[in-house]
PDB file of C-alpha atoms in Angstrom:
ATOM      1  CA  UNK A   1       1.453 146.703-145.816  1.00 62.00           C
ATOM      2  CA  UNK A   2       4.837 145.082-145.301  1.00 81.00           C
ATOM      3  CA  UNK A   3       3.091 142.086-143.741  1.00 83.00           C
ATOM      4  CA  UNK A   4       0.693 141.843-146.685  1.00 84.00           C
ATOM      5  CA  UNK A   5       3.564 142.102-149.146  1.00 86.00           C
ATOM      6  CA  UNK A   6       5.516 139.415-147.302  1.00 88.00           C
ATOM      7  CA  UNK A   7       2.473 137.164-147.296  1.00 85.00           C
ATOM      8  CA  UNK A   8       1.942 137.624-151.040  1.00 87.00           C
ATOM      9  CA  UNK A   9       5.582 136.961-151.820  1.00 89.00           C
ATOM     10  CA  UNK A  10       5.561 133.855-149.643  1.00 88.00           C
ATOM     11  CA  UNK A  11       2.441 132.495-151.361  1.00 90.00           C
ATOM     12  CA  UNK A  12       3.761 133.296-154.838  1.00 88.00           C
ATOM     13  CA  UNK A  13       7.105 131.704-154.090  1.00 90.00           C
ATOM     14  CA  UNK A  14       5.888 128.533-152.362  1.00 91.00           C
ATOM     15  CA  UNK A  15       2.381 127.762-153.662  1.00 94.00           C
ATOM     16  CA  UNK A  16       1.912 125.037-156.229  1.00 95.00           C
ATOM     17  CA  UNK A  17       0.486 126.701-159.378  1.00 94.00           C
ATOM     18  CA  UNK A  18      -1.228 123.456-160.360  1.00 95.00           C
ATOM     19  CA  UNK A  19      -3.616 123.653-157.382  1.00 96.00           C
ATOM     20  CA  UNK A  20      -4.097 127.416-156.843  1.00 91.00           C
ATOM     21  CA  UNK A  21      -7.447 127.498-158.684  1.00 92.00           C
ATOM     22  CA  UNK A  22      -8.903 124.440-157.003  1.00 96.00           C
ATOM     23  CA  UNK A  23     -11.799 124.743-154.546  1.00 94.00           C
ATOM     24  CA  UNK A  24     -10.821 126.500-151.266  1.00 95.00           C
ATOM     25  CA  UNK A  25      -7.226 126.890-152.458  1.00 95.00           C
ATOM     26  CA  UNK A  26      -7.198 130.632-153.163  1.00 90.00           C
ATOM     27  CA  UNK A  27      -5.966 131.337-149.639  1.00 92.00           C
ATOM     28  CA  UNK A  28      -6.444 130.299-146.013  1.00 94.00           C
ATOM     29  CA  UNK A  29      -9.415 132.632-145.472  1.00 94.00           C
ATOM     30  CA  UNK A  30     -12.222 130.342-146.710  1.00 96.00           C
ATOM     31  CA  UNK A  31     -10.952 127.353-144.719  1.00 97.00           C
ATOM     32  CA  UNK A  32     -10.467 129.366-141.522  1.00 97.00           C
ATOM     33  CA  UNK A  33     -14.004 130.739-141.924  1.00 97.00           C
ATOM     34  CA  UNK A  34     -15.390 127.201-142.204  1.00 98.00           C
ATOM     35  CA  UNK A  35     -13.446 126.029-139.159  1.00 98.00           C
ATOM     36  CA  UNK A  36     -14.413 129.068-137.062  1.00 97.00           C
ATOM     37  CA  UNK A  37     -18.072 128.501-137.955  1.00 98.00           C
ATOM     38  CA  UNK A  38     -17.683 124.824-137.095  1.00 98.00           C
ATOM     39  CA  UNK A  39     -16.274 125.555-133.637  1.00 97.00           C
ATOM     40  CA  UNK A  40     -18.853 128.256-132.934  1.00 97.00           C
ATOM     41  CA  UNK A  41     -21.732 125.968-133.895  1.00 97.00           C
ATOM     42  CA  UNK A  42     -20.465 122.930-131.979  1.00 96.00           C
ATOM     43  CA  UNK A  43     -19.566 124.845-128.804  1.00 95.00           C
ATOM     44  CA  UNK A  44     -22.255 127.516-128.674  1.00 95.00           C
ATOM     45  CA  UNK A  45     -24.999 127.826-131.279  1.00 96.00           C
ATOM     46  CA  UNK A  46     -25.736 124.123-131.693  1.00 96.00           C
ATOM     47  CA  UNK A  47     -26.078 123.190-128.008  1.00 96.00           C
ATOM     48  CA  UNK A  48     -28.245 126.278-127.344  1.00 96.00           C
ATOM     49  CA  UNK A  49     -30.451 125.430-130.318  1.00 96.00           C
ATOM     50  CA  UNK A  50     -30.899 121.836-129.127  1.00 96.00           C
ATOM     51  CA  UNK A  51     -31.344 122.679-125.441  1.00 94.00           C
ATOM     52  CA  UNK A  52     -35.152 122.470-125.424  1.00 93.00           C
ATOM     53  CA  UNK A  53     -35.525 120.155-128.399  1.00 94.00           C
ATOM     54  CA  UNK A  54     -35.591 116.404-128.726  1.00 95.00           C
ATOM     55  CA  UNK A  55     -32.614 114.725-130.427  1.00 96.00           C
ATOM     56  CA  UNK A  56     -32.993 114.386-134.169  1.00 95.00           C
ATOM     57  CA  UNK A  57     -33.463 110.881-135.519  1.00 93.00           C
ATOM     58  CA  UNK A  58     -30.613 110.674-138.014  1.00 95.00           C
ATOM     59  CA  UNK A  59     -30.322 106.910-138.300  1.00 93.00           C
ATOM     60  CA  UNK A  60     -30.849 106.732-142.081  1.00 95.00           C
ATOM     61  CA  UNK A  61     -28.743 109.831-142.664  1.00 96.00           C
ATOM     62  CA  UNK A  62     -25.933 108.323-140.599  1.00 95.00           C
ATOM     63  CA  UNK A  63     -26.074 105.045-142.525  1.00 96.00           C
ATOM     64  CA  UNK A  64     -25.709 106.873-145.851  1.00 97.00           C
ATOM     65  CA  UNK A  65     -22.995 109.116-144.411  1.00 97.00           C
ATOM     66  CA  UNK A  66     -20.940 106.229-143.014  1.00 97.00           C
ATOM     67  CA  UNK A  67     -21.190 104.249-146.249  1.00 97.00           C
ATOM     68  CA  UNK A  68     -20.072 107.348-148.171  1.00 97.00           C
ATOM     69  CA  UNK A  69     -17.102 107.785-145.860  1.00 97.00           C
ATOM     70  CA  UNK A  70     -16.096 104.144-146.274  1.00 98.00           C
ATOM     71  CA  UNK A  71     -16.205 104.451-150.069  1.00 98.00           C
ATOM     72  CA  UNK A  72     -14.293 107.740-149.991  1.00 98.00           C
ATOM     73  CA  UNK A  73     -11.605 106.217-147.759  1.00 98.00           C
ATOM     74  CA  UNK A  74     -11.244 103.188-150.042  1.00 98.00           C
ATOM     75  CA  UNK A  75     -10.815 105.543-153.009  1.00 98.00           C
ATOM     76  CA  UNK A  76      -8.151 107.588-151.194  1.00 98.00           C
ATOM     77  CA  UNK A  77      -6.156 104.516-150.205  1.00 98.00           C
ATOM     78  CA  UNK A  78      -6.289 103.221-153.778  1.00 98.00           C
ATOM     79  CA  UNK A  79      -5.267 106.544-155.316  1.00 97.00           C
ATOM     80  CA  UNK A  80      -2.456 107.073-152.826  1.00 97.00           C
ATOM     81  CA  UNK A  81      -1.029 103.643-153.538  1.00 97.00           C
ATOM     82  CA  UNK A  82      -1.404 103.715-157.325  1.00 96.00           C
ATOM     83  CA  UNK A  83      -0.127 107.293-157.653  1.00 95.00           C
ATOM     84  CA  UNK A  84       3.009 106.649-155.646  1.00 93.00           C
ATOM     85  CA  UNK A  85       3.358 104.397-152.648  1.00 96.00           C
ATOM     86  CA  UNK A  86       2.736 101.171-154.553  1.00 93.00           C
ATOM     87  CA  UNK A  87       5.126 102.189-157.306  1.00 86.00           C
ATOM     88  CA  UNK A  88       8.247 104.343-157.187  1.00 90.00           C
ATOM     89  CA  UNK A  89       7.800 106.325-153.957  1.00 95.00           C
ATOM     90  CA  UNK A  90      10.713 105.974-151.518  1.00 94.00           C
ATOM     91  CA  UNK A  91       9.750 105.399-147.874  1.00 93.00           C
ATOM     92  CA  UNK A  92      13.064 106.876-146.678  1.00 93.00           C
ATOM     93  CA  UNK A  93      12.848 110.116-148.643  1.00 94.00           C
ATOM     94  CA  UNK A  94      10.306 111.174-151.230  1.00 95.00           C
ATOM     95  CA  UNK A  95      10.461 114.723-152.661  1.00 95.00           C
ATOM     96  CA  UNK A  96       7.400 116.351-154.184  1.00 96.00           C
ATOM     97  CA  UNK A  97       7.031 115.962-157.947  1.00 95.00           C
ATOM     98  CA  UNK A  98       5.813 119.363-159.193  1.00 95.00           C
ATOM     99  CA  UNK A  99       5.779 118.324-162.835  1.00 95.00           C
ATOM    100  CA  UNK A 100       2.730 117.893-165.050  1.00 95.00           C
ATOM    101  CA  UNK A 101       3.268 114.172-165.445  1.00 95.00           C
ATOM    102  CA  UNK A 102       0.072 112.094-165.144  1.00 95.00           C
ATOM    103  CA  UNK A 103       1.317 110.377-161.985  1.00 95.00           C
ATOM    104  CA  UNK A 104       2.275 113.643-160.260  1.00 96.00           C
ATOM    105  CA  UNK A 105      -1.063 115.273-161.140  1.00 96.00           C
ATOM    106  CA  UNK A 106      -2.922 112.184-159.958  1.00 97.00           C
ATOM    107  CA  UNK A 107      -1.220 112.347-156.561  1.00 97.00           C
ATOM    108  CA  UNK A 108      -1.976 116.074-156.320  1.00 97.00           C
ATOM    109  CA  UNK A 109      -5.648 115.368-157.030  1.00 97.00           C
ATOM    110  CA  UNK A 110      -5.653 112.612-154.390  1.00 97.00           C
ATOM    111  CA  UNK A 111      -4.254 115.060-151.822  1.00 97.00           C
ATOM    112  CA  UNK A 112      -7.063 117.516-152.652  1.00 98.00           C
ATOM    113  CA  UNK A 113      -9.706 114.804-152.276  1.00 98.00           C
ATOM    114  CA  UNK A 114      -8.192 113.926-148.916  1.00 98.00           C
ATOM    115  CA  UNK A 115      -8.557 117.572-147.933  1.00 98.00           C
ATOM    116  CA  UNK A 116     -12.200 117.530-149.102  1.00 97.00           C
ATOM    117  CA  UNK A 117     -12.793 114.413-146.991  1.00 97.00           C
ATOM    118  CA  UNK A 118     -11.485 116.226-143.897  1.00 97.00           C
ATOM    119  CA  UNK A 119     -13.976 119.050-144.535  1.00 97.00           C
ATOM    120  CA  UNK A 120     -16.846 116.580-144.898  1.00 97.00           C
ATOM    121  CA  UNK A 121     -15.801 114.849-141.658  1.00 97.00           C
ATOM    122  CA  UNK A 122     -16.735 117.990-139.733  1.00 97.00           C
ATOM    123  CA  UNK A 123     -20.249 116.566-139.986  1.00 97.00           C
ATOM    124  CA  UNK A 124     -19.222 113.986-137.368  1.00 96.00           C
ATOM    125  CA  UNK A 125     -19.421 116.642-134.664  1.00 97.00           C
ATOM    126  CA  UNK A 126     -22.488 118.353-136.103  1.00 97.00           C
ATOM    127  CA  UNK A 127     -24.334 115.027-135.963  1.00 96.00           C
ATOM    128  CA  UNK A 128     -23.301 114.675-132.302  1.00 96.00           C
ATOM    129  CA  UNK A 129     -24.829 118.077-131.559  1.00 97.00           C
ATOM    130  CA  UNK A 130     -28.064 117.385-133.417  1.00 97.00           C
ATOM    131  CA  UNK A 131     -28.407 114.026-131.655  1.00 95.00           C
ATOM    132  CA  UNK A 132     -27.568 115.654-128.278  1.00 95.00           C
ATOM    133  CA  UNK A 133     -24.477 113.472-127.818  1.00 93.00           C
ATOM    134  CA  UNK A 134     -22.476 116.377-126.426  1.00 91.00           C
ATOM    135  CA  UNK A 135     -20.520 114.154-124.020  1.00 90.00           C
ATOM    136  CA  UNK A 136     -18.757 112.652-127.029  1.00 90.00           C
ATOM    137  CA  UNK A 137     -17.465 116.064-128.138  1.00 93.00           C
ATOM    138  CA  UNK A 138     -14.176 116.023-126.258  1.00 91.00           C
ATOM    139  CA  UNK A 139     -11.132 118.253-126.690  1.00 92.00           C
ATOM    140  CA  UNK A 140      -9.449 115.392-128.556  1.00 89.00           C
ATOM    141  CA  UNK A 141     -12.391 115.163-130.948  1.00 93.00           C
ATOM    142  CA  UNK A 142     -12.450 118.923-131.669  1.00 95.00           C
ATOM    143  CA  UNK A 143      -8.668 119.196-131.977  1.00 93.00           C
ATOM    144  CA  UNK A 144      -8.543 116.304-134.408  1.00 93.00           C
ATOM    145  CA  UNK A 145     -11.312 117.649-136.632  1.00 96.00           C
ATOM    146  CA  UNK A 146      -9.890 121.182-136.500  1.00 96.00           C
ATOM    147  CA  UNK A 147      -6.269 120.343-137.260  1.00 94.00           C
ATOM    148  CA  UNK A 148      -6.661 117.717-139.969  1.00 95.00           C
ATOM    149  CA  UNK A 149      -8.242 120.098-142.556  1.00 96.00           C
ATOM    150  CA  UNK A 150      -5.449 122.604-141.872  1.00 96.00           C
ATOM    151  CA  UNK A 151      -2.741 119.977-142.410  1.00 94.00           C
ATOM    152  CA  UNK A 152      -4.464 118.755-145.560  1.00 96.00           C
ATOM    153  CA  UNK A 153      -4.855 122.324-146.889  1.00 97.00           C
ATOM    154  CA  UNK A 154      -1.135 122.968-146.419  1.00 95.00           C
ATOM    155  CA  UNK A 155      -0.479 119.752-148.304  1.00 95.00           C
ATOM    156  CA  UNK A 156      -2.633 120.747-151.284  1.00 97.00           C
ATOM    157  CA  UNK A 157      -1.371 124.350-151.373  1.00 96.00           C
ATOM    158  CA  UNK A 158       2.339 123.709-151.045  1.00 96.00           C
ATOM    159  CA  UNK A 159       3.168 119.975-151.074  1.00 95.00           C
ATOM    160  CA  UNK A 160       0.600 117.948-153.071  1.00 96.00           C
ATOM    161  CA  UNK A 161       2.696 114.807-153.149  1.00 96.00           C
ATOM    162  CA  UNK A 162       5.886 113.419-151.713  1.00 95.00           C
ATOM    163  CA  UNK A 163       6.850 112.181-148.277  1.00 96.00           C
ATOM    164  CA  UNK A 164       3.923 113.515-146.255  1.00 94.00           C
ATOM    165  CA  UNK A 165       1.254 111.786-148.329  1.00 96.00           C
ATOM    166  CA  UNK A 166       1.855 108.472-146.574  1.00 96.00           C
ATOM    167  CA  UNK A 167      -0.053 110.029-143.677  1.00 94.00           C
ATOM    168  CA  UNK A 168      -3.154 110.300-145.861  1.00 95.00           C
ATOM    169  CA  UNK A 169      -2.918 106.711-147.076  1.00 97.00           C
ATOM    170  CA  UNK A 170      -2.574 105.274-143.572  1.00 96.00           C
ATOM    171  CA  UNK A 171      -5.231 107.562-142.097  1.00 96.00           C
ATOM    172  CA  UNK A 172      -7.697 106.709-144.873  1.00 97.00           C
ATOM    173  CA  UNK A 173      -7.118 102.993-144.298  1.00 97.00           C
ATOM    174  CA  UNK A 174      -7.898 103.440-140.592  1.00 96.00           C
ATOM    175  CA  UNK A 175     -11.027 105.375-141.548  1.00 96.00           C
ATOM    176  CA  UNK A 176     -12.288 102.432-143.606  1.00 97.00           C
ATOM    177  CA  UNK A 177     -12.312 100.384-140.416  1.00 95.00           C
ATOM    178  CA  UNK A 178     -13.508 103.227-138.197  1.00 95.00           C
ATOM    179  CA  UNK A 179     -16.535 104.163-140.300  1.00 96.00           C
ATOM    180  CA  UNK A 180     -17.366 100.471-140.714  1.00 95.00           C
ATOM    181  CA  UNK A 181     -17.556 100.352-136.922  1.00 93.00           C
ATOM    182  CA  UNK A 182     -19.799 103.435-136.885  1.00 93.00           C
ATOM    183  CA  UNK A 183     -21.991 101.905-139.585  1.00 94.00           C
ATOM    184  CA  UNK A 184     -22.536  98.672-137.661  1.00 94.00           C
ATOM    185  CA  UNK A 185     -23.116 100.463-134.347  1.00 91.00           C
ATOM    186  CA  UNK A 186     -25.775 102.642-135.971  1.00 89.00           C
ATOM    187  CA  UNK A 187     -27.809  99.716-137.273  1.00 89.00           C
ATOM    188  CA  UNK A 188     -29.354  98.964-133.879  1.00 84.00           C
ATOM    189  CA  UNK A 189     -28.801  97.181-130.545  1.00 85.00           C
ATOM    190  CA  UNK A 190     -29.048  93.757-132.150  1.00 86.00           C
ATOM    191  CA  UNK A 191     -25.702  94.396-133.874  1.00 85.00           C
ATOM    192  CA  UNK A 192     -23.784  95.372-130.731  1.00 84.00           C
ATOM    193  CA  UNK A 193     -22.464  91.809-130.368  1.00 84.00           C
ATOM    194  CA  UNK A 194     -20.419  92.387-133.530  1.00 83.00           C
ATOM    195  CA  UNK A 195     -18.594  95.381-132.045  1.00 86.00           C
ATOM    196  CA  UNK A 196     -16.278  93.554-129.663  1.00 84.00           C
ATOM    197  CA  UNK A 197     -13.262  94.976-131.516  1.00 83.00           C
ATOM    198  CA  UNK A 198     -13.663  98.621-130.456  1.00 83.00           C
ATOM    199  CA  UNK A 199     -10.554  98.394-128.275  1.00 84.00           C
ATOM    200  CA  UNK A 200      -8.527  97.108-131.202  1.00 88.00           C
ATOM    201  CA  UNK A 201      -9.680 100.037-133.341  1.00 87.00           C
ATOM    202  CA  UNK A 202      -8.149 102.428-130.813  1.00 87.00           C
ATOM    203  CA  UNK A 203      -4.967 100.329-130.847  1.00 91.00           C
ATOM    204  CA  UNK A 204      -4.790 100.667-134.631  1.00 93.00           C
ATOM    205  CA  UNK A 205      -5.166 104.430-134.310  1.00 91.00           C
ATOM    206  CA  UNK A 206      -2.231 104.493-131.907  1.00 92.00           C
ATOM    207  CA  UNK A 207      -0.138 102.414-134.303  1.00 94.00           C
ATOM    208  CA  UNK A 208      -0.867 104.782-137.192  1.00 94.00           C
ATOM    209  CA  UNK A 209       0.422 107.763-135.214  1.00 93.00           C
ATOM    210  CA  UNK A 210       3.562 105.832-134.257  1.00 94.00           C
ATOM    211  CA  UNK A 211       4.238 105.087-137.935  1.00 95.00           C
ATOM    212  CA  UNK A 212       3.524 108.675-139.016  1.00 94.00           C
ATOM    213  CA  UNK A 213       5.736 110.088-136.265  1.00 94.00           C
ATOM    214  CA  UNK A 214       8.650 107.817-137.159  1.00 94.00           C
ATOM    215  CA  UNK A 215       8.184 108.285-140.907  1.00 94.00           C
ATOM    216  CA  UNK A 216       8.444 112.094-140.659  1.00 93.00           C
ATOM    217  CA  UNK A 217      10.788 112.475-137.698  1.00 93.00           C
ATOM    218  CA  UNK A 218      13.624 110.389-139.145  1.00 90.00           C
ATOM    219  CA  UNK A 219      13.709 112.451-142.366  1.00 90.00           C
ATOM    220  CA  UNK A 220      14.636 115.564-140.354  1.00 89.00           C
ATOM    221  CA  UNK A 221      18.102 114.139-139.733  1.00 87.00           C
ATOM    222  CA  UNK A 222      18.853 113.056-143.289  1.00 84.00           C
ATOM    223  CA  UNK A 223      19.527 114.660-146.646  1.00 88.00           C
ATOM    224  CA  UNK A 224      16.115 114.794-148.270  1.00 91.00           C
ATOM    225  CA  UNK A 225      14.641 117.377-150.618  1.00 91.00           C
ATOM    226  CA  UNK A 226      11.503 117.743-148.543  1.00 93.00           C
ATOM    227  CA  UNK A 227      10.852 120.686-146.154  1.00 92.00           C
ATOM    228  CA  UNK A 228      12.140 119.769-142.724  1.00 91.00           C
ATOM    229  CA  UNK A 229       9.792 122.317-141.163  1.00 90.00           C
ATOM    230  CA  UNK A 230       6.821 120.349-142.493  1.00 92.00           C
ATOM    231  CA  UNK A 231       8.374 117.118-141.234  1.00 91.00           C
ATOM    232  CA  UNK A 232       8.708 118.695-137.794  1.00 93.00           C
ATOM    233  CA  UNK A 233       5.090 119.908-137.753  1.00 92.00           C
ATOM    234  CA  UNK A 234       3.777 116.526-138.920  1.00 92.00           C
ATOM    235  CA  UNK A 235       5.888 114.761-136.292  1.00 93.00           C
ATOM    236  CA  UNK A 236       4.732 117.172-133.585  1.00 93.00           C
ATOM    237  CA  UNK A 237       1.085 116.729-134.546  1.00 91.00           C
ATOM    238  CA  UNK A 238       1.456 112.935-134.652  1.00 92.00           C
ATOM    239  CA  UNK A 239       3.113 113.052-131.230  1.00 93.00           C
ATOM    240  CA  UNK A 240       0.240 115.100-129.787  1.00 92.00           C
ATOM    241  CA  UNK A 241      -2.310 112.693-131.253  1.00 91.00           C
ATOM    242  CA  UNK A 242      -0.312 109.762-129.912  1.00 92.00           C
ATOM    243  CA  UNK A 243      -0.363 111.266-126.422  1.00 93.00           C
ATOM    244  CA  UNK A 244      -4.082 112.150-126.467  1.00 89.00           C
ATOM    245  CA  UNK A 245      -5.214 108.857-127.981  1.00 88.00           C
ATOM    246  CA  UNK A 246      -2.911 107.064-125.557  1.00 90.00           C
ATOM    247  CA  UNK A 247      -4.570 108.822-122.605  1.00 89.00           C
ATOM    248  CA  UNK A 248      -7.978 107.925-124.046  1.00 84.00           C
ATOM    249  CA  UNK A 249      -6.905 104.293-124.356  1.00 84.00           C
ATOM    250  CA  UNK A 250      -5.553 104.253-120.791  1.00 86.00           C
ATOM    251  CA  UNK A 251      -8.659 105.871-119.272  1.00 85.00           C
ATOM    252  CA  UNK A 252     -11.062 103.706-121.288  1.00 81.00           C
ATOM    253  CA  UNK A 253      -9.438 100.271-121.214  1.00 82.00           C
ATOM    254  CA  UNK A 254      -6.752 100.201-118.522  1.00 82.00           C
ATOM    255  CA  UNK A 255      -7.762 102.539-115.720  1.00 77.00           C
ATOM    256  CA  UNK A 256     -11.450 101.570-115.751  1.00 68.00           C
ATOM    257  CA  UNK A 257     -10.588  97.873-115.723  1.00 69.00           C
ATOM    258  CA  UNK A 258      -8.348  98.344-112.696  1.00 63.00           C
ATOM    259  CA  UNK A 259     -11.053 100.388-110.961  1.00 57.00           C
ATOM    260  CA  UNK A 260     -13.722  97.704-111.454  1.00 54.00           C
ATOM    261  CA  UNK A 261     -14.629  96.497-107.940  1.00 54.00           C
ATOM    262  CA  UNK A 262     -14.448  92.880-106.942  1.00 51.00           C
ATOM    263  CA  UNK A 263     -18.053  91.900-106.193  1.00 48.00           C
ATOM    264  CA  UNK A 264     -17.105  88.737-104.351  1.00 47.00           C
ATOM    265  CA  UNK A 265     -18.578  88.949-100.869  1.00 46.00           C
ATOM    266  CA  UNK A 266     -20.445  92.171-101.678  1.00 46.00           C
ATOM    267  CA  UNK A 267     -24.017  92.476-100.555  1.00 44.00           C
ATOM    268  CA  UNK A 268     -26.475  92.961-103.362  1.00 42.00           C
ATOM    269  CA  UNK A 269     -30.034  94.090-102.809  1.00 41.00           C
ATOM    270  CA  UNK A 270     -32.626  93.164-105.412  1.00 39.00           C
ATOM    271  CA  UNK A 271     -36.175  94.426-105.550  1.00 39.00           C
ATOM    272  CA  UNK A 272     -38.880  92.073-106.793  1.00 39.00           C
ATOM    273  CA  UNK A 273     -42.154  93.576-107.963  1.00 39.00           C
ATOM    274  CA  UNK A 274     -44.949  91.242-109.028  1.00 40.00           C
ATOM    275  CA  UNK A 275     -42.432  88.481-109.489  1.00 41.00           C
ATOM    276  CA  UNK A 276     -40.218  90.522-111.809  1.00 37.00           C
ATOM    277  CA  UNK A 277     -36.651  91.239-110.710  1.00 39.00           C
ATOM    278  CA  UNK A 278     -35.446  94.712-111.629  1.00 39.00           C
ATOM    279  CA  UNK A 279     -31.917  95.370-112.863  1.00 41.00           C
ATOM    280  CA  UNK A 280     -29.678  96.397-109.935  1.00 40.00           C
ATOM    281  CA  UNK A 281     -28.087  99.854-109.859  1.00 37.00           C
ATOM    282  CA  UNK A 282     -24.570 100.175-108.486  1.00 37.00           C
ATOM    283  CA  UNK A 283     -24.413 102.217-105.292  1.00 40.00           C
ATOM    284  CA  UNK A 284     -21.032 102.088-103.575  1.00 39.00           C
ATOM    285  CA  UNK A 285     -20.285  98.592-102.287  1.00 40.00           C
ATOM    286  CA  UNK A 286     -23.965  97.647-102.140  1.00 39.00           C
ATOM    287  CA  UNK A 287     -26.116  97.242-105.217  1.00 40.00           C
ATOM    288  CA  UNK A 288     -29.719  98.305-104.707  1.00 39.00           C
ATOM    289  CA  UNK A 289     -32.853  98.908-106.709  1.00 42.00           C
ATOM    290  CA  UNK A 290     -35.725 100.424-104.725  1.00 40.00           C
ATOM    291  CA  UNK A 291     -39.228 100.063-106.155  1.00 41.00           C
ATOM    292  CA  UNK A 292     -42.423 101.192-104.477  1.00 39.00           C
ATOM    293  CA  UNK A 293     -44.640  98.339-103.223  1.00 42.00           C
ATOM    294  CA  UNK A 294     -41.900  95.856-103.970  1.00 42.00           C
ATOM    295  CA  UNK A 295     -40.403  93.141-101.812  1.00 41.00           C
ATOM    296  CA  UNK A 296     -36.703  93.442-101.207  1.00 41.00           C
ATOM    297  CA  UNK A 297     -34.491  90.407-101.124  1.00 42.00           C
ATOM    298  CA  UNK A 298     -30.919  90.660 -99.860  1.00 41.00           C
ATOM    299  CA  UNK A 299     -28.200  88.114-100.732  1.00 40.00           C
TER     300      UNK A 299
END
């Protein structure tokens, strides 16, 4: 009972009364239930359900979803800038405005919509499961989609405005570009030639975490009326994302490029069947493609 009483006193003392009646803001229970269900479906129920089924064709659904995410991200960037960061917000130190002024309430609403967007983005992983793209569900992917709703919920419940909201503006801007990439990639193979900038998208994600880390970490050593504990948690989370995205970047674009073998002087075996040359398949230092009743040519 002492724990329950302490919890109630903490919530009463620190919660923002302006947001306590908003959707999913009564307490952490509803959000934790959603996230637990999300993890259970993506790691257990979903893969077992899809094991003996063909992948769902979600092309049209994905197009609508990606367009919706782009529009939502544009809205969040606009609201975050107009409600504060384009106007009188201070990049060095910005306390939370808990008043009922139109600007303060507009920023609080923008923070809630950012939280709602993080809930909707859980569909990213669910679509992977239904399309049997389980290899794309990495620890980084699950950690990102699990932690971001929690961070956003804390923002709405206790700090709907102020210094930490720059994270939402930057992240939403990156999501405009990211979901544009997803939209183009989902249109079909004929559009793959327009996706040469995938590497640069990852670079932009790394830059955003560098900015967020610096923006929150430096405030911890100054006199600012913003909770230093929240600054520490935001900095820690940005640092973890920076490390994990950095490892992804290294493994995808640096390590693989270094590991690419030099094919000069390598023997390549091609199989020709009825005058048609098949695509070679890499096999160690020799590339071969064996086809029954075919004539093999070595060069």
